[in-house]
XYZ file of N, CA and C in Angstrom:
210
model
N 9.273 15.111 28.745
C 9.086 15.257 27.308
C 9.346 13.917 26.627
N 8.428 13.499 25.783
C 8.559 12.235 25.075
C 9.530 12.390 23.909
N 10.252 11.342 23.642
C 11.202 11.340 22.537
C 10.456 10.947 21.271
N 10.545 11.769 20.228
C 9.894 11.467 18.953
C 10.912 11.569 17.825
N 10.567 11.008 16.712
C 11.469 10.983 15.563
C 10.808 11.648 14.365
N 11.595 12.363 13.590
C 11.094 13.080 12.410
C 11.641 12.410 11.155
N 10.772 12.262 10.137
C 11.221 11.689 8.865
C 12.290 12.566 8.240
N 13.303 11.932 7.659
C 14.310 12.672 6.901
C 13.669 13.265 5.649
N 12.884 12.441 4.944
C 12.242 12.864 3.697
C 10.900 12.136 3.563
N 9.814 12.767 4.013
C 8.509 12.100 3.960
C 8.088 11.693 2.543
N 8.498 12.445 1.540
C 8.151 12.097 0.155
C 8.820 10.769 -0.222
N 10.038 10.570 0.228
C 10.750 9.323 -0.020
C 10.025 8.155 0.653
N 9.525 8.373 1.850
C 8.797 7.323 2.571
C 7.523 6.967 1.802
N 6.815 7.977 1.315
C 5.615 7.723 0.512
C 5.980 6.914 -0.731
N 7.123 7.241 -1.336
C 7.594 6.504 -2.507
C 7.922 5.061 -2.179
N 8.542 4.838 -1.022
C 8.874 3.471 -0.598
C 7.600 2.647 -0.389
N 6.579 3.282 0.177
C 5.300 2.592 0.375
C 4.708 2.233 -0.984
N 4.714 3.181 -1.912
C 4.170 2.941 -3.255
C 4.959 1.858 -3.994
N 6.283 1.848 -3.835
C 7.112 0.852 -4.515
C 6.845 -0.559 -3.989
N 6.270 -0.660 -2.808
C 5.878 -1.965 -2.271
C 4.488 -2.356 -2.776
N 3.888 -1.475 -3.605
C 2.576 -1.764 -4.166
C 1.438 -1.535 -3.193
N 1.663 -0.663 -2.214
C 0.650 -0.416 -1.194
C 0.229 1.046 -1.193
N -0.962 1.266 -0.718
C -1.408 2.635 -0.439
C -0.983 2.948 0.992
N -1.040 4.215 1.361
C -0.722 4.583 2.740
C -1.715 3.909 3.681
N -2.970 3.844 3.284
C -3.989 3.202 4.124
C -3.683 1.717 4.320
N -3.347 1.023 3.242
C -3.020 -0.401 3.332
C -1.770 -0.645 4.162
N -0.760 0.198 3.952
C 0.483 0.092 4.720
C 0.203 0.287 6.210
N -0.603 1.304 6.549
C -0.916 1.575 7.955
C -1.640 0.396 8.594
N -2.584 -0.178 7.858
C -3.294 -1.352 8.386
C -2.317 -2.494 8.643
N -1.442 -2.743 7.666
C -0.511 -3.880 7.781
C 0.420 -3.739 8.975
N 0.910 -2.529 9.222
C 1.854 -2.350 10.334
C 1.160 -1.966 11.635
N -0.176 -1.881 11.576
C -0.995 -1.576 12.749
C -0.699 -0.207 13.358
N -0.677 0.798 12.469
C -0.548 2.195 12.873
C -1.792 2.904 12.355
N -2.437 3.685 13.201
C -3.647 4.405 12.817
C -3.395 5.227 11.549
N -4.298 5.085 10.571
C -4.147 5.768 9.286
C -4.063 7.289 9.448
N -4.938 7.856 10.266
C -4.936 9.313 10.456
C -3.601 9.789 11.023
N -3.061 9.039 11.974
C -1.757 9.406 12.540
C -0.655 9.261 11.492
N -0.729 8.203 10.692
C 0.293 7.988 9.658
C 0.310 9.174 8.693
N -0.858 9.660 8.312
C -0.942 10.829 7.425
C -0.317 12.048 8.106
N -0.590 12.231 9.390
C -0.007 13.367 10.114
C 1.512 13.228 10.215
N 2.012 12.004 10.386
C 3.466 11.784 10.407
C 4.062 12.157 9.048
N 3.421 11.695 7.968
C 3.940 11.954 6.623
C 3.845 13.430 6.238
N 2.918 14.153 6.849
C 2.788 15.588 6.587
C 3.560 16.425 7.612
N 4.337 15.767 8.458
C 5.173 16.412 9.482
C 4.357 17.293 10.439
N 3.128 16.904 10.688
C 2.309 17.618 11.669
C 2.442 16.990 13.043
N 2.765 15.704 13.072
C 3.050 14.974 14.311
C 4.247 14.085 14.033
N 4.859 13.599 15.094
C 6.051 12.763 14.952
C 5.867 11.471 15.729
N 6.238 10.326 15.128
C 6.014 9.043 15.789
C 6.951 8.819 16.973
N 6.450 8.055 17.926
C 7.275 7.624 19.051
C 8.258 6.570 18.532
N 9.309 6.269 19.280
C 10.261 5.251 18.821
C 9.632 3.890 18.494
N 8.690 3.365 19.301
C 8.098 2.078 18.918
C 7.320 2.147 17.595
N 6.621 3.250 17.370
C 5.877 3.414 16.116
C 6.847 3.600 14.953
N 7.911 4.352 15.165
C 8.927 4.542 14.128
C 9.535 3.204 13.738
N 9.743 2.339 14.707
C 10.293 0.999 14.445
C 9.328 0.190 13.583
N 8.030 0.273 13.872
C 7.027 -0.424 13.056
C 7.078 0.068 11.616
N 7.198 1.372 11.442
C 7.244 1.956 10.100
C 8.495 1.466 9.356
N 9.642 1.555 10.003
C 10.893 1.112 9.374
C 10.839 -0.376 9.042
N 10.369 -1.189 9.976
C 10.271 -2.635 9.720
C 9.316 -2.911 8.560
N 8.199 -2.168 8.517
C 7.226 -2.338 7.437
C 7.806 -2.003 6.075
N 8.763 -1.081 6.057
C 9.419 -0.699 4.801
C 10.650 -1.554 4.506
N 11.034 -2.382 5.483
C 12.208 -3.232 5.286
C 13.512 -2.474 5.339
N 13.567 -1.427 6.176
C 14.804 -0.649 6.294
C 15.088 -0.354 7.767
N 16.226 0.243 8.016
C 16.616 0.625 9.373
C 16.033 1.985 9.701
N 15.816 2.231 10.980
C 15.270 3.527 11.419
C 16.156 4.675 10.987
N 17.470 4.509 11.035
C 18.380 5.605 10.674
C 18.297 5.956 9.184
N 17.750 5.058 8.379
C 17.604 5.327 6.946
C 16.479 6.320 6.660
N 15.469 6.376 7.530
C 14.310 7.222 7.225
C 14.008 8.267 8.284
N 14.663 8.186 9.444
C 14.405 9.151 10.522
C 15.677 9.879 10.942
N 15.512 11.149 11.343
C 16.600 11.860 12.017
C 16.667 11.297 13.426
N 17.849 10.914 13.846
C 18.004 10.338 15.189
C 18.993 11.171 15.969
């Protein structure tokens, strides 16, 4: 079984992306995460792997523990 991480508050993550002046599509391109998958992560339909979660956290300028249940 693969280890995945779930967002603590996906709405907060969307807000953090918006506060950086980016759309979800632009953010996904910048951090090199597929847009469709990013939407599924934000809608809690799928959960990112640890390397992808790290890309998301780094893209937001925060630690993984700030946005994911670990």
